[in-house]
Tab-separated table of C-alpha atoms in Angstrom:
chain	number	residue	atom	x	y	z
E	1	UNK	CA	0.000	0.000	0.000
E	2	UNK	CA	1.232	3.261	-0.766
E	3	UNK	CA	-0.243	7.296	-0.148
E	4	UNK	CA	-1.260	6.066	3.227
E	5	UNK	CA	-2.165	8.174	5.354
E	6	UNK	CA	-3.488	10.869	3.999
E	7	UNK	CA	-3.119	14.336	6.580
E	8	UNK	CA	-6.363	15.757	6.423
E	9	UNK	CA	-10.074	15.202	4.252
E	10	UNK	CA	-12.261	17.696	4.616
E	11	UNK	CA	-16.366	17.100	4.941
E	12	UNK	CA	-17.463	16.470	1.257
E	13	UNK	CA	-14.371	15.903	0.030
E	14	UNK	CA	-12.740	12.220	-1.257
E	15	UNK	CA	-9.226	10.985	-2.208
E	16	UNK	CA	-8.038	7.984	-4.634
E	17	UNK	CA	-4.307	8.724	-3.065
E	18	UNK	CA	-4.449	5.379	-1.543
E	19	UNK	CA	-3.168	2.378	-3.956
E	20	UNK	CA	-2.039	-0.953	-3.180
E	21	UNK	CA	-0.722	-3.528	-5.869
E	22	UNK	CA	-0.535	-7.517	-5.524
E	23	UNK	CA	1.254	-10.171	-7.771
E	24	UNK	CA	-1.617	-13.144	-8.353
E	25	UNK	CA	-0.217	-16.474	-6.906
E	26	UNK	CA	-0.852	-19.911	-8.092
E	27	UNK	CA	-3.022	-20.290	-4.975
E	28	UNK	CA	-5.200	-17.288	-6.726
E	29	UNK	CA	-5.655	-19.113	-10.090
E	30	UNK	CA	-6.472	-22.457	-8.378
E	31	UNK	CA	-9.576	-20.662	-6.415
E	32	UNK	CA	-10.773	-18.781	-9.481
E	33	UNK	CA	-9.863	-15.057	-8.291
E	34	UNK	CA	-9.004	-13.047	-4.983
E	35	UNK	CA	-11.777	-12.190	-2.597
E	36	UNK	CA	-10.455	-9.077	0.194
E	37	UNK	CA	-12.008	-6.440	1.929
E	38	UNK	CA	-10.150	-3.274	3.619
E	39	UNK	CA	-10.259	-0.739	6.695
E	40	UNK	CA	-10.343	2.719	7.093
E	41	UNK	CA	-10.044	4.743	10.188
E	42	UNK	CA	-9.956	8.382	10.818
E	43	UNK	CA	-9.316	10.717	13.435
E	44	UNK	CA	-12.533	13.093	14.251
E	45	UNK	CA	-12.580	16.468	15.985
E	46	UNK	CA	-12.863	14.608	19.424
E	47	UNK	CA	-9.455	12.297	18.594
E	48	UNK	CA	-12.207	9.283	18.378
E	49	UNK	CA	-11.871	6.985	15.785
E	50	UNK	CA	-13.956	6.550	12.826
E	51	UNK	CA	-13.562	3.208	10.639
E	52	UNK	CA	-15.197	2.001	7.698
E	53	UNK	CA	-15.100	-1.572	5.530
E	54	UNK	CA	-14.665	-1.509	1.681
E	55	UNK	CA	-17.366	-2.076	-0.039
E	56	UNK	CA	-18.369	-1.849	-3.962
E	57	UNK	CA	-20.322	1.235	-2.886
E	58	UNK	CA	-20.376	4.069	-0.621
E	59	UNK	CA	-23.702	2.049	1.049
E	60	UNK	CA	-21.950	-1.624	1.634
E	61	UNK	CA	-19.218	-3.528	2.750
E	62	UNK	CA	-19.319	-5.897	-0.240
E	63	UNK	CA	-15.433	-7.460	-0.421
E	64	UNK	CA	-14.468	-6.428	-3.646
E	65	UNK	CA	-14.276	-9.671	-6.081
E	66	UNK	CA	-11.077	-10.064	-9.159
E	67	UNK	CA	-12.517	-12.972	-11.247
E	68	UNK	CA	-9.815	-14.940	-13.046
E	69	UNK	CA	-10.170	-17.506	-15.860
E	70	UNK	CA	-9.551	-20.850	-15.441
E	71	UNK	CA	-7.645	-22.537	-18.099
E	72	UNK	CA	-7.011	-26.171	-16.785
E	73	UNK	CA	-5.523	-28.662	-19.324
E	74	UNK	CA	-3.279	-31.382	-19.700
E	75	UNK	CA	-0.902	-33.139	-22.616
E	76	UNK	CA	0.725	-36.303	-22.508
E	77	UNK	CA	3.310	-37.693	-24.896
E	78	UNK	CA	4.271	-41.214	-25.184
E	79	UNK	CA	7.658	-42.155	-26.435
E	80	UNK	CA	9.407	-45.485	-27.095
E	81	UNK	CA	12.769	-47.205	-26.905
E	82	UNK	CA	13.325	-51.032	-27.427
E	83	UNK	CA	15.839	-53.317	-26.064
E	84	UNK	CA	17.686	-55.307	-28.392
E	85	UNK	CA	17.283	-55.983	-31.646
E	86	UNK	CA	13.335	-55.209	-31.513
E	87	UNK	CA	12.527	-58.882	-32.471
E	88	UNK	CA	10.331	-61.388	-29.870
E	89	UNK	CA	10.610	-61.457	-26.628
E	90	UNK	CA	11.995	-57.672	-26.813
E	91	UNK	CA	11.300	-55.179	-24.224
E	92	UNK	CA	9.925	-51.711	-25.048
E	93	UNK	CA	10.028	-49.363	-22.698
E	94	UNK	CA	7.476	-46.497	-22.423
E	95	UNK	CA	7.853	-43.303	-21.067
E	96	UNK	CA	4.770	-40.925	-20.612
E	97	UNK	CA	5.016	-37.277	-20.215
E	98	UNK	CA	2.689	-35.419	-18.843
E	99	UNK	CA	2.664	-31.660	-18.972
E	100	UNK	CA	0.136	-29.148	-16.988
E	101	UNK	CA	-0.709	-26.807	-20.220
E	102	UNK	CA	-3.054	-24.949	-18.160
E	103	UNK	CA	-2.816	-22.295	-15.678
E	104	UNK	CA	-4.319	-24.288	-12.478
E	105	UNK	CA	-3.339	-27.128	-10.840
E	106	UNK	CA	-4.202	-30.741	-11.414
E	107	UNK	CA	-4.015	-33.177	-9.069
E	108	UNK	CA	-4.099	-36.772	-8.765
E	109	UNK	CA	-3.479	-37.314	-12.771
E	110	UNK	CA	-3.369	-40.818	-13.930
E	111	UNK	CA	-2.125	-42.389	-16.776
E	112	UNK	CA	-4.390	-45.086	-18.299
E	113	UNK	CA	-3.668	-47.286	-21.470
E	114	UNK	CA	-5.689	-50.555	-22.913
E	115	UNK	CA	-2.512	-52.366	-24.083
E	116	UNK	CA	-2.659	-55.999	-22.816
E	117	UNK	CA	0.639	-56.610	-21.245
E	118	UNK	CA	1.724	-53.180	-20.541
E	119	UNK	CA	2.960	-52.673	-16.627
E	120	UNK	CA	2.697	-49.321	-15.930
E	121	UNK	CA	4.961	-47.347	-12.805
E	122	UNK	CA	4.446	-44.382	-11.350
E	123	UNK	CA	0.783	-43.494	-11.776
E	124	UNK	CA	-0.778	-41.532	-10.263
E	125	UNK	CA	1.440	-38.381	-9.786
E	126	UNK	CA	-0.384	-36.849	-6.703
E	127	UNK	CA	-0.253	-32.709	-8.005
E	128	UNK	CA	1.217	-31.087	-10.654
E	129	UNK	CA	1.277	-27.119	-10.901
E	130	UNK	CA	0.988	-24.959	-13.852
E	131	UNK	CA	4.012	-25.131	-16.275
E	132	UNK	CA	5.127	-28.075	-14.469
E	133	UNK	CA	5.902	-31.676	-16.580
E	134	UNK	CA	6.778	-35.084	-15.159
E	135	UNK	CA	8.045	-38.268	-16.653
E	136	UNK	CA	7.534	-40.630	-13.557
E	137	UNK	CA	5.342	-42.489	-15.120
E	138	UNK	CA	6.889	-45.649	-17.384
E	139	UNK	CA	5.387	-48.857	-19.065
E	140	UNK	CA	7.321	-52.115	-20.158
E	141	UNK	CA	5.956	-54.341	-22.480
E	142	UNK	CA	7.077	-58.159	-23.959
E	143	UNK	CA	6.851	-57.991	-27.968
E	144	UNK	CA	4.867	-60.734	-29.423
E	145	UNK	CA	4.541	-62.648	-31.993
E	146	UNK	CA	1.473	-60.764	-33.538
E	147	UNK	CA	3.379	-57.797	-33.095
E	148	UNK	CA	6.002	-59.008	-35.651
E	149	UNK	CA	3.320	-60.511	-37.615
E	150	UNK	CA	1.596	-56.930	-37.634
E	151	UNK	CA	5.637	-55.261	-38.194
E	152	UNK	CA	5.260	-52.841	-35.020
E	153	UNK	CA	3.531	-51.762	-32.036
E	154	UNK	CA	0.991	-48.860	-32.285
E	155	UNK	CA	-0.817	-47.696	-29.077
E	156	UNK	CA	-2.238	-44.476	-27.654
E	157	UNK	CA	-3.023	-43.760	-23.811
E	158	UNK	CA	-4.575	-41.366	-21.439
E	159	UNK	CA	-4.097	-38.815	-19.152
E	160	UNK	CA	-6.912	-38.121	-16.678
E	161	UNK	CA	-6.666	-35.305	-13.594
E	162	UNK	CA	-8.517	-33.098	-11.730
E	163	UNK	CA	-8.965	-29.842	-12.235
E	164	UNK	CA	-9.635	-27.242	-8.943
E	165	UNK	CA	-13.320	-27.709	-9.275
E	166	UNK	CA	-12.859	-31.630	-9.425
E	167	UNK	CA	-13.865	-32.103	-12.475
E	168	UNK	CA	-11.745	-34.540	-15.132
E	169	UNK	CA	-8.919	-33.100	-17.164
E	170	UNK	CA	-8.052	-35.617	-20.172
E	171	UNK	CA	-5.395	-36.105	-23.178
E	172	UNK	CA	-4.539	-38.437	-25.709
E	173	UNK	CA	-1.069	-39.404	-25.962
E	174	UNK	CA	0.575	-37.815	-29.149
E	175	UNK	CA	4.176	-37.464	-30.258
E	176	UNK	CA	4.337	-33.600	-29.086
E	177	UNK	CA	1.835	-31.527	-26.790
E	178	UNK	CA	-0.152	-29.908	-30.180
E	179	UNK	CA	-0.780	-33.930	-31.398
E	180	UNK	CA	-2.946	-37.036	-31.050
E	181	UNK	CA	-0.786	-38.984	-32.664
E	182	UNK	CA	-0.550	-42.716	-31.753
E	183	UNK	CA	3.458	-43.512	-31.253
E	184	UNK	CA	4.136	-46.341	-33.527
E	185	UNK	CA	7.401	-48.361	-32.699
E	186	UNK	CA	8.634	-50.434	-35.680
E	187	UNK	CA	9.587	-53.698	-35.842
E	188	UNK	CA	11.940	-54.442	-38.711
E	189	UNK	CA	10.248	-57.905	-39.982
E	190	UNK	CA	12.622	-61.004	-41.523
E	191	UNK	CA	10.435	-63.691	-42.832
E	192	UNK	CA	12.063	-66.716	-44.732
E	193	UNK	CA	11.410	-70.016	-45.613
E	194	UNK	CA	13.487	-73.057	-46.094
E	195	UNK	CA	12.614	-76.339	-47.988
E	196	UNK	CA	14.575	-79.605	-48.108
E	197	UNK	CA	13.506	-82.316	-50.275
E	198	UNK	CA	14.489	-86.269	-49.853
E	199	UNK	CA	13.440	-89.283	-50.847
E	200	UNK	CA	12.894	-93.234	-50.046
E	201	UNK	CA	12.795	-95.327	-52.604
E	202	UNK	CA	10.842	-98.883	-52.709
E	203	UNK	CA	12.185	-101.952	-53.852
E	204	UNK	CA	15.531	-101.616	-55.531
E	205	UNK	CA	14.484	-98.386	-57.531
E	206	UNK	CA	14.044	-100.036	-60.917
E	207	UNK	CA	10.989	-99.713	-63.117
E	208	UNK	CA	7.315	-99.749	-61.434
E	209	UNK	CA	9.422	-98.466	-57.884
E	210	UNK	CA	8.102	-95.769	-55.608
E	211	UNK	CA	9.694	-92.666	-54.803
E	212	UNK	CA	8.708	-91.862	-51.422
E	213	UNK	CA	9.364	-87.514	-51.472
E	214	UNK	CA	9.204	-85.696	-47.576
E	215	UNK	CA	9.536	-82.009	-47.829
E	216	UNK	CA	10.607	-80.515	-44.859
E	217	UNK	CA	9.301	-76.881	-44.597
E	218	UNK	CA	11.060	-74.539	-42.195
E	219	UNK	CA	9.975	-71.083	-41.103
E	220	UNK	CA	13.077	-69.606	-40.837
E	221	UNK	CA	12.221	-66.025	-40.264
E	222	UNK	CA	10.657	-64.203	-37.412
E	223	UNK	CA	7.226	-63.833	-39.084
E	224	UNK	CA	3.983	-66.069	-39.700
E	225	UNK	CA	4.306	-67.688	-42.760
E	226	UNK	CA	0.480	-68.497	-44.233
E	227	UNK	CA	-0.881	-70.644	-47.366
E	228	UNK	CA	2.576	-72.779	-47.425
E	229	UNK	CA	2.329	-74.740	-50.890
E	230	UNK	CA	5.029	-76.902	-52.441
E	231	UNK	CA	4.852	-77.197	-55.985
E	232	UNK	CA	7.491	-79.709	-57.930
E	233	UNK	CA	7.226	-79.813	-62.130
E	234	UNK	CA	7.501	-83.562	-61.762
E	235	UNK	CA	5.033	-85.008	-64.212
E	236	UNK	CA	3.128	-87.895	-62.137
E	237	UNK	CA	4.503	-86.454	-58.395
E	238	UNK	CA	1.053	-86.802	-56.313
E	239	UNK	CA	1.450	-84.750	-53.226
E	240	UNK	CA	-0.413	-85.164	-50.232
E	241	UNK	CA	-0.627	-82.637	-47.207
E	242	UNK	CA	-0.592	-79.077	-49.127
E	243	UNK	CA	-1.207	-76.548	-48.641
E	244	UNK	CA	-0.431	-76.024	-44.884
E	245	UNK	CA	-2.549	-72.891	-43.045
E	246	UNK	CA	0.272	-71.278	-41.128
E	247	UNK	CA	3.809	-71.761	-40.073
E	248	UNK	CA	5.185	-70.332	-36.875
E	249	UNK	CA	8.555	-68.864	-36.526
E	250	UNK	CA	11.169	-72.207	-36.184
E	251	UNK	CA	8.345	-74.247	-36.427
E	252	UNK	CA	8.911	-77.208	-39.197
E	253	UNK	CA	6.089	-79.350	-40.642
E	254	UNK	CA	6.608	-82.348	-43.504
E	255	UNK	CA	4.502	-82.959	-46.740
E	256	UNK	CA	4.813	-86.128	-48.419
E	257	UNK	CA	4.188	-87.364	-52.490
E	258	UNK	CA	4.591	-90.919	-53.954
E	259	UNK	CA	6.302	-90.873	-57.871
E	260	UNK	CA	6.733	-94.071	-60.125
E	261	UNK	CA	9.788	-94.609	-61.659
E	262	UNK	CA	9.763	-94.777	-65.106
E	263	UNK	CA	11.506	-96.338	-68.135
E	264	UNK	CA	12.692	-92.748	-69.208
E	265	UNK	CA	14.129	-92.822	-65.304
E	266	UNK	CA	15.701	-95.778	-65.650
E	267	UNK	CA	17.572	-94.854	-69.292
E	268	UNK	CA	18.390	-91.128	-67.984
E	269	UNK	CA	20.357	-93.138	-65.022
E	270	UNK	CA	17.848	-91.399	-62.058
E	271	UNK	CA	15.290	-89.398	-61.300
E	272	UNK	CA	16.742	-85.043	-60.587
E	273	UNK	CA	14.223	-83.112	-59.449
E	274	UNK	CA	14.000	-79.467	-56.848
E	275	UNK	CA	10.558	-78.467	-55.737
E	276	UNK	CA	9.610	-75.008	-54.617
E	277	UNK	CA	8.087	-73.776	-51.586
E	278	UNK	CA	6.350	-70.870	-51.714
E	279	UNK	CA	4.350	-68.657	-48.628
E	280	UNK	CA	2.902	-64.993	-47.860
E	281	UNK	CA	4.357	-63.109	-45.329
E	282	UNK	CA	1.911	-60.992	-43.027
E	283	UNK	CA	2.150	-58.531	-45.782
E	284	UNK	CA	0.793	-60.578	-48.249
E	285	UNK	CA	4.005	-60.894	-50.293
E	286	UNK	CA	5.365	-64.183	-51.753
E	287	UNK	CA	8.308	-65.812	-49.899
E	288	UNK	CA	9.893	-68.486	-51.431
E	289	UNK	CA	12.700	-70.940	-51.589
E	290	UNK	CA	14.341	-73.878	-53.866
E	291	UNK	CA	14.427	-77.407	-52.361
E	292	UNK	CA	18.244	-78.613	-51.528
E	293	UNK	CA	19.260	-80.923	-49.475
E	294	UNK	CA	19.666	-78.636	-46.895
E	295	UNK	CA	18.301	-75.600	-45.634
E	296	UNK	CA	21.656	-73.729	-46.728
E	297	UNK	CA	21.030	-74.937	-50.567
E	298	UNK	CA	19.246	-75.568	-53.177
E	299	UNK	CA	20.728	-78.381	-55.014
E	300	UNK	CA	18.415	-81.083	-56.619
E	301	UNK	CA	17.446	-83.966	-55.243
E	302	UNK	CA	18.867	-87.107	-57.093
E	303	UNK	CA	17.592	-90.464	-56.882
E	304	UNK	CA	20.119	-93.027	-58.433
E	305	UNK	CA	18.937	-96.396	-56.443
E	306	UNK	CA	17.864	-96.849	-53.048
E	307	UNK	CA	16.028	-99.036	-50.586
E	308	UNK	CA	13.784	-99.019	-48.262
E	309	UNK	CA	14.339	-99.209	-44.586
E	310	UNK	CA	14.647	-102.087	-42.250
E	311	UNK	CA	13.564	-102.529	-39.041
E	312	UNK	CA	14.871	-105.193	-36.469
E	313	UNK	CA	14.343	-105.190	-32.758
E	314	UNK	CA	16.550	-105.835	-29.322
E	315	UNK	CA	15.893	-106.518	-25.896
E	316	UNK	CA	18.117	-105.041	-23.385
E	317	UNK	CA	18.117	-106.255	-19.857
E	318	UNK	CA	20.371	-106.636	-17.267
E	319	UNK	CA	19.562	-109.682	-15.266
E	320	UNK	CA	16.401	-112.474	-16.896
E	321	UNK	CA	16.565	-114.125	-13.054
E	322	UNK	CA	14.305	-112.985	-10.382
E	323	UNK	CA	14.779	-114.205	-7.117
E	324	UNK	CA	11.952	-113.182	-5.151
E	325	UNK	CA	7.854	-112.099	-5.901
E	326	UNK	CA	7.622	-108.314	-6.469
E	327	UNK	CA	11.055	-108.134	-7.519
E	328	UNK	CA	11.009	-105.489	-11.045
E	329	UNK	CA	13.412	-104.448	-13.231
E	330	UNK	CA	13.491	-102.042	-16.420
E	331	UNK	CA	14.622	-103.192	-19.892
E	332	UNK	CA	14.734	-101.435	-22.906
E	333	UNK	CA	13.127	-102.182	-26.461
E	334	UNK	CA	15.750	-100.847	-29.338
E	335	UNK	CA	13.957	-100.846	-32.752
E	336	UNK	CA	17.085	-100.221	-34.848
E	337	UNK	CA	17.225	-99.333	-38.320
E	338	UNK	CA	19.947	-101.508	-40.246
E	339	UNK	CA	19.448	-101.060	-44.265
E	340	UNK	CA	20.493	-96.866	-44.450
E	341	UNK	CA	16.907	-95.486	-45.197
E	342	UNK	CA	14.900	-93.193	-42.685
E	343	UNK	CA	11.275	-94.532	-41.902
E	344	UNK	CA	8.225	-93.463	-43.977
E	345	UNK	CA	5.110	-93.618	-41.957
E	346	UNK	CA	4.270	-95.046	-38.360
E	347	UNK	CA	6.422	-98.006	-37.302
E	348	UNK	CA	4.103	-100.601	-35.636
E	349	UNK	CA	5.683	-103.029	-32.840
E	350	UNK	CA	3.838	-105.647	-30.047
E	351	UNK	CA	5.005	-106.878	-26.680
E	352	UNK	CA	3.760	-110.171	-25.392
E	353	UNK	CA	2.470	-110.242	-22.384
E	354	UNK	CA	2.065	-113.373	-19.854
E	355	UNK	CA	0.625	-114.164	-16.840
E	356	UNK	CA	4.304	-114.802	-14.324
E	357	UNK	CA	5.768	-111.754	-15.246
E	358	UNK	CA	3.942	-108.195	-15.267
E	359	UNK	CA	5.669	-106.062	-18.242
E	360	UNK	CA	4.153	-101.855	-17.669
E	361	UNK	CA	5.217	-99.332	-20.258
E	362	UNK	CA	7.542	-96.948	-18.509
E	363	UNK	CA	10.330	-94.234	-18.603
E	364	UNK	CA	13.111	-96.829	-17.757
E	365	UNK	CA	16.753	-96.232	-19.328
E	366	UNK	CA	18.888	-99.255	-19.559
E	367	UNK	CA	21.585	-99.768	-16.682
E	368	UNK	CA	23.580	-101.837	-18.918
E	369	UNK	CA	24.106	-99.568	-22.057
E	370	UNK	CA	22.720	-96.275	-20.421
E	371	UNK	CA	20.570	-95.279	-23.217
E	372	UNK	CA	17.861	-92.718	-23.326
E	373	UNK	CA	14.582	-93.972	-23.883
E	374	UNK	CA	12.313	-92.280	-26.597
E	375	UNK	CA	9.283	-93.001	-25.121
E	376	UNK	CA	7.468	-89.241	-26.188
E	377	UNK	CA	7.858	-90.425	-29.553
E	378	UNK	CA	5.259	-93.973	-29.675
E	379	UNK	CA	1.666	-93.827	-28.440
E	380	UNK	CA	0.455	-96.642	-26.585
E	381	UNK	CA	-2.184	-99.100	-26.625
E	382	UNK	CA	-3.001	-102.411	-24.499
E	383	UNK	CA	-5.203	-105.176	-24.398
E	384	UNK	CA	-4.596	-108.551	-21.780
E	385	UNK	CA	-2.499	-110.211	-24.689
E	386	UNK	CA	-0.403	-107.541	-25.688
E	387	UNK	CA	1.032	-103.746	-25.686
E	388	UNK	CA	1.013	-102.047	-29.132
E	389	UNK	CA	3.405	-98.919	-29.952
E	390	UNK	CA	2.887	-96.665	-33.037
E	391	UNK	CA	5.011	-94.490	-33.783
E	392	UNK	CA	3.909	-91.153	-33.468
E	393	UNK	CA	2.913	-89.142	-36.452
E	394	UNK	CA	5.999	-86.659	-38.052
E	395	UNK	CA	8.303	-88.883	-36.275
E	396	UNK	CA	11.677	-90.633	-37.926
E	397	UNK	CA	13.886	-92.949	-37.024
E	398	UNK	CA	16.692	-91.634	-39.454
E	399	UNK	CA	18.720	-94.610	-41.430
E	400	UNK	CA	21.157	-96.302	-39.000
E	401	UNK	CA	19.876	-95.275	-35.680
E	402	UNK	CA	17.764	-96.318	-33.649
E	403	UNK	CA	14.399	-95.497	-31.477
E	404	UNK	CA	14.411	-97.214	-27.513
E	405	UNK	CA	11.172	-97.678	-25.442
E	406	UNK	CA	11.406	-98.151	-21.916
E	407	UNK	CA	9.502	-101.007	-20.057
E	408	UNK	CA	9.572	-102.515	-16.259
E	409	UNK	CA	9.008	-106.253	-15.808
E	410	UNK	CA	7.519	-107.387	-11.855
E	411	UNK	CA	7.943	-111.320	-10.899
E	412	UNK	CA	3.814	-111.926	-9.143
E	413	UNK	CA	3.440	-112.912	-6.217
E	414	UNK	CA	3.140	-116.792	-5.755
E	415	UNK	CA	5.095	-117.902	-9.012
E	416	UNK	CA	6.552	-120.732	-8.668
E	417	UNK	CA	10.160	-121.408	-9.038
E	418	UNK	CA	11.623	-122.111	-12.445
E	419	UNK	CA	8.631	-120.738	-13.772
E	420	UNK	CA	9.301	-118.640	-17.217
E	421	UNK	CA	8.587	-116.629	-19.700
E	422	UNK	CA	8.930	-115.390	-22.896
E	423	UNK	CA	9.361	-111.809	-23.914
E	424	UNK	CA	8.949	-111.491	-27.618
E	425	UNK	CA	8.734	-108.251	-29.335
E	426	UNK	CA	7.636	-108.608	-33.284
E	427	UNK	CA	7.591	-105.468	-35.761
E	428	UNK	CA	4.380	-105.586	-37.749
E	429	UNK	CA	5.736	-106.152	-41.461
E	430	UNK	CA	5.940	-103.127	-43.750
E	431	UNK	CA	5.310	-100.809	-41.260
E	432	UNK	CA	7.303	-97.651	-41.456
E	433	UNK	CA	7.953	-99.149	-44.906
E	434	UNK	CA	10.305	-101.818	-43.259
E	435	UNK	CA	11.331	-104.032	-45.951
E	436	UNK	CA	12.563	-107.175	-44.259
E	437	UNK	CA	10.333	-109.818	-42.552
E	438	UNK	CA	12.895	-112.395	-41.406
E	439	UNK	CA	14.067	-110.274	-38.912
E	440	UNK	CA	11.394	-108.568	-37.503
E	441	UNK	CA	11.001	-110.812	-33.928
E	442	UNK	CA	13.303	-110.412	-31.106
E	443	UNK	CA	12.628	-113.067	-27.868
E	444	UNK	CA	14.137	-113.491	-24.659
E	445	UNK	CA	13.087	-115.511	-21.403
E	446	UNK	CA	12.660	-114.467	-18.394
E	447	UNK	CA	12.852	-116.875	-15.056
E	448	UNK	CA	11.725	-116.717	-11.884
E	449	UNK	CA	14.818	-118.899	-9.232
C-alpha cells in the first residue's frame, strides 16, 4: 500500500491517493480469483476513531471480487525405446510425459492405457502445478509374436486429472503436446522359408518303384508364414498334405508325395528333381525358396537307387533271473534301423504279455548300455495279450539309428520257481515301410529262481 495516510479530508471531500498492488499467486488461479475487503479509520474532531469496511459502494461492505479464468488442461506424450534388436521377446520401454498446459493445478493425474501386457509405474502423480511436466510415469511391455506378424507396435493412452473444481482433465497421448498422434514403434520384420527335399525309394528303384518324397518346410524367419504350398514340375509327383494354413517362426512341418519310376528314369540313369516352396508373409508378399538338401542350398534332389528301410528289434536287460515275488526291473526295447533309409510312416511293434511276469510301459533307461529312452515319440495301446506302440505321427527314425522304449518287468506274487517266460517283441511287417520280414522278432526268457 502506498499514499497512506493521507493528513487531512475535509467534509465532502474524497481521495483515490491510496493504492495498493498484488502479484496473483498460483493459490489465486487455483480458487478462481481473490476475494479481500479493507479498513479505514480516521481521526474526528474529538481524537475518536472513525472506521469504515470496503465495499463496492459508498452504502456496503461488499469485499471487492477479481474474477480470473480458469484454463485447466493437460498433454501427454508417449515415447518409445526397445531393447535389443526389436525382435520377440523384446522389451519396449514407455515413457509418458505429462505436462500441466493450463494455468491451475491438477491433481491426482493418472495415466491409463488398454494395451494388454503393458505394466505401468508411477501413476498416479499426486499434483502437478501450472508449467510443471513429469516423466515418472513408465510402461514395459514383452513384444509378441502378432506384433512381428503386424511389423510394429501402435498404441495411444490417457491422461486423466482433476482440475480445482474436481472435475476430469483428459489427453490423448501424441508425439508432441499440439498432437494425437498414436506412437508407432517399428519392428523391422525377416520372414524366410526353407525347404529340403528327400526321398525313399521302394524296392531296388528299378521300373514300377516308388519314390517316397518328404519335404521338410522350415519357417526360418521371425514372421507367420500363411498358405505354405510346395509345388514340384515332376510329371506324375502326387502330393499329399498341401497346402499347410500357417507356419510359426522355427516351427517345421513335412509334406509327403509318392512318384513311379519310369523307363525314361531308368535310361536317364535317375530321377533329378528341386521343388519349390512358396508362402505370404503378413504382408501378403510371396516368400519363397528352392528345395536342396539342406536348408543352406538348393541343389536337386537325385535319386540313383535306393532301398527301403529295415527294421529289427533288441531286448536289453540286465539280469532275466528274479529271485523273489515283487522283484522289477526295467529293460529297454531298441527298434534299430539296419538297411540306411529313414522310416516313412508309423512303425508298428507288439510286446507279449504273460501271466508270471507283469511287463508296464515306462520311462526306464537301460543300466547296462545307459541309453535314453524315446518313449514321447510312440503312443500306446493295451489289451490282456499284448502292448502295441505306433510311432507317433511326423516322427523318424533316421537310417542307421535307432528309437528305444522303456519297459519294467515285476515277478507276481506266488510264481513258482523255475517258472518262465517269454518276452517277444515282433515289428508288424511293412510298417514304417520296413522291408525285411525275417528279422522282424526279437525273444528273450525271463525266469523266476
Amino acid at each position: 500500500i502506498t499514499g497512506s495516510p493521507i493528513t487531512s479530508l475535509e467534509a465532502g471531500d474524497s481521495s483515490d491517493a491510496i493504492t495498493g498492488t498484488y502479484t496473483i499467486t498460483q493459490d489465486d488461479m487455483d480458487a478462481g480469483g481473490v476475494t479481500n475487503s479493507a479498513l479505514a479509520t480516521a481521526k474526528g474532531p474529538e481524537g475518536n476513531d472513525i472506521t469504515d469496511t470496503s465495499g463496492t459502494t459508498n452504502e456496503n461492505d461488499t469485499p471487492t471480487v477479481t474474477t480470473f479464468t480458469q484454463t485447466p488442461t493437460v498433454a501427454l506424450i508417449k515415447s518409445a525405446v526397445v531393447s535389443g534388436t526389436g525382435t520377440l521377446g523384446d522389451e519396449i520401454t514407455y515413457t509418458f510425459t505429462v505436462e500441466n498446459t493450463g494455468n491451475t493445478t491438477l491433481t491426482n493425474v493418472v495415466v491409463t492405457d488398454p494395451m494388454v501386457g503393458l505394466t505401468i509405474t508411477g501413476s498416479p502423480i499426486t499434483s502437478l502445478e501450472a508449467g510443471d511436466s513429469s516423466d515418472a510415469i513408465t510402461g514395459t511391455y514383452t513384444i509378441t509374436q502378432d506384433d512381428m506378424d503386424a511389423g510394429g507396435v501402435t498404441n495411444s493412452a490417457l491422461a486423466t486429472a482433476k482440475g480445482p473444481e474436481g472435475n476430469d482433465i483428459t489427453d490423448t497421448s501424441g508425439t508432441t503436446n499440439e498432437n494425437d498422434t498414436p506412437t508407432v514403434t517399428t519392428l523391422d520384420q525377416n520372414p524366410g522359408i526353407a525347404l529340403v527335399k528327400s526321398a525313399v525309394v521302394s524296392g531296388t528303384g528299378t521300373l514300377g518303384d516308388v519314390i517316397t518324397y518328404i519335404f521338410t518346410i522350415e519357417n526360418t524367419g521371425d514372421t507367420t508364414l500363411n498358405n505354405v504350398i510346395i509345388t514340384d514340375q515332376m510329371v506324375g509327383l502326387m502330393f499329399r498334405g498341401s497346402p499347410i494354413t500357417s507356419l510359426a517362426p522355427d516351427a517345421t512341418t513335412l509334406t509327403m508325395a509318392t512318384y513311379t519310376i519310369t523307363q525314361d528314369d531308368i535310361d536317364a540313369g535317375g530321377v533329378t528333381n528341386s521343388a519349390l516352396a512358396t508362402a505370404q508373409d503378413p504382408e501378403g508378399n510371396d516368400i519363397t525358396d528352392t528345395s536342396g538338401t539342406t536348408n543352406e542350398n538348393d541343389t536337386p534332389t537325385v535319386i540313383v537307387a535306393s532301398v527301403q528301410p529295415d527294421f529289427t528289434p533288441t531286448i536289453d536287460i540286465d539280469d532275466l533271473i528274479f529271485l523273489s515275488a515283487g522283484d522289477t526291473k526295467d529293460f529297454v526295447v531298441h527298434i534299430s534301423e539296419i538297411k540306411s533309409a529313414p522310416s516313412v510312416g508309423q512303425v508298428v511293434l507288439t510286446i507279449t504279455k504273460g501271466k508270471a511276469f507283469l511287463i508296464t510301459y515306462g520311462a526306464a533307461t537301460s543300466t547296462s548300455s545307459g541309453v535314453s529312452v524315446n518313449n514321447s515319440d510312440w503312443i500306446i495301446t493295451e489289451n490282456s495279450f499284448s502292448i502295441t506302440m505306433t510311432l507317433k505321427p511326423g516322427v523318424i527314425i533316421n537310417a542307421n539309428t535307432f528309437s528305444s522304449i522303456g519297459f519294467t518287468i515285476k515277478r507276481e506274487s506266488d510264481i513258482p520257481t523255475q517258472t518262465t517266460q517269454p518276452i517277444t517283441v515282433t515289428i508288424e511287417n511293412g510298417s514304417g515301410l520296413d522291408s525285411e520280414n525275417s528279422n522282424n522278432t526279437y525273444n528273450t526268457v525271463v525266469k523266476a529262481q
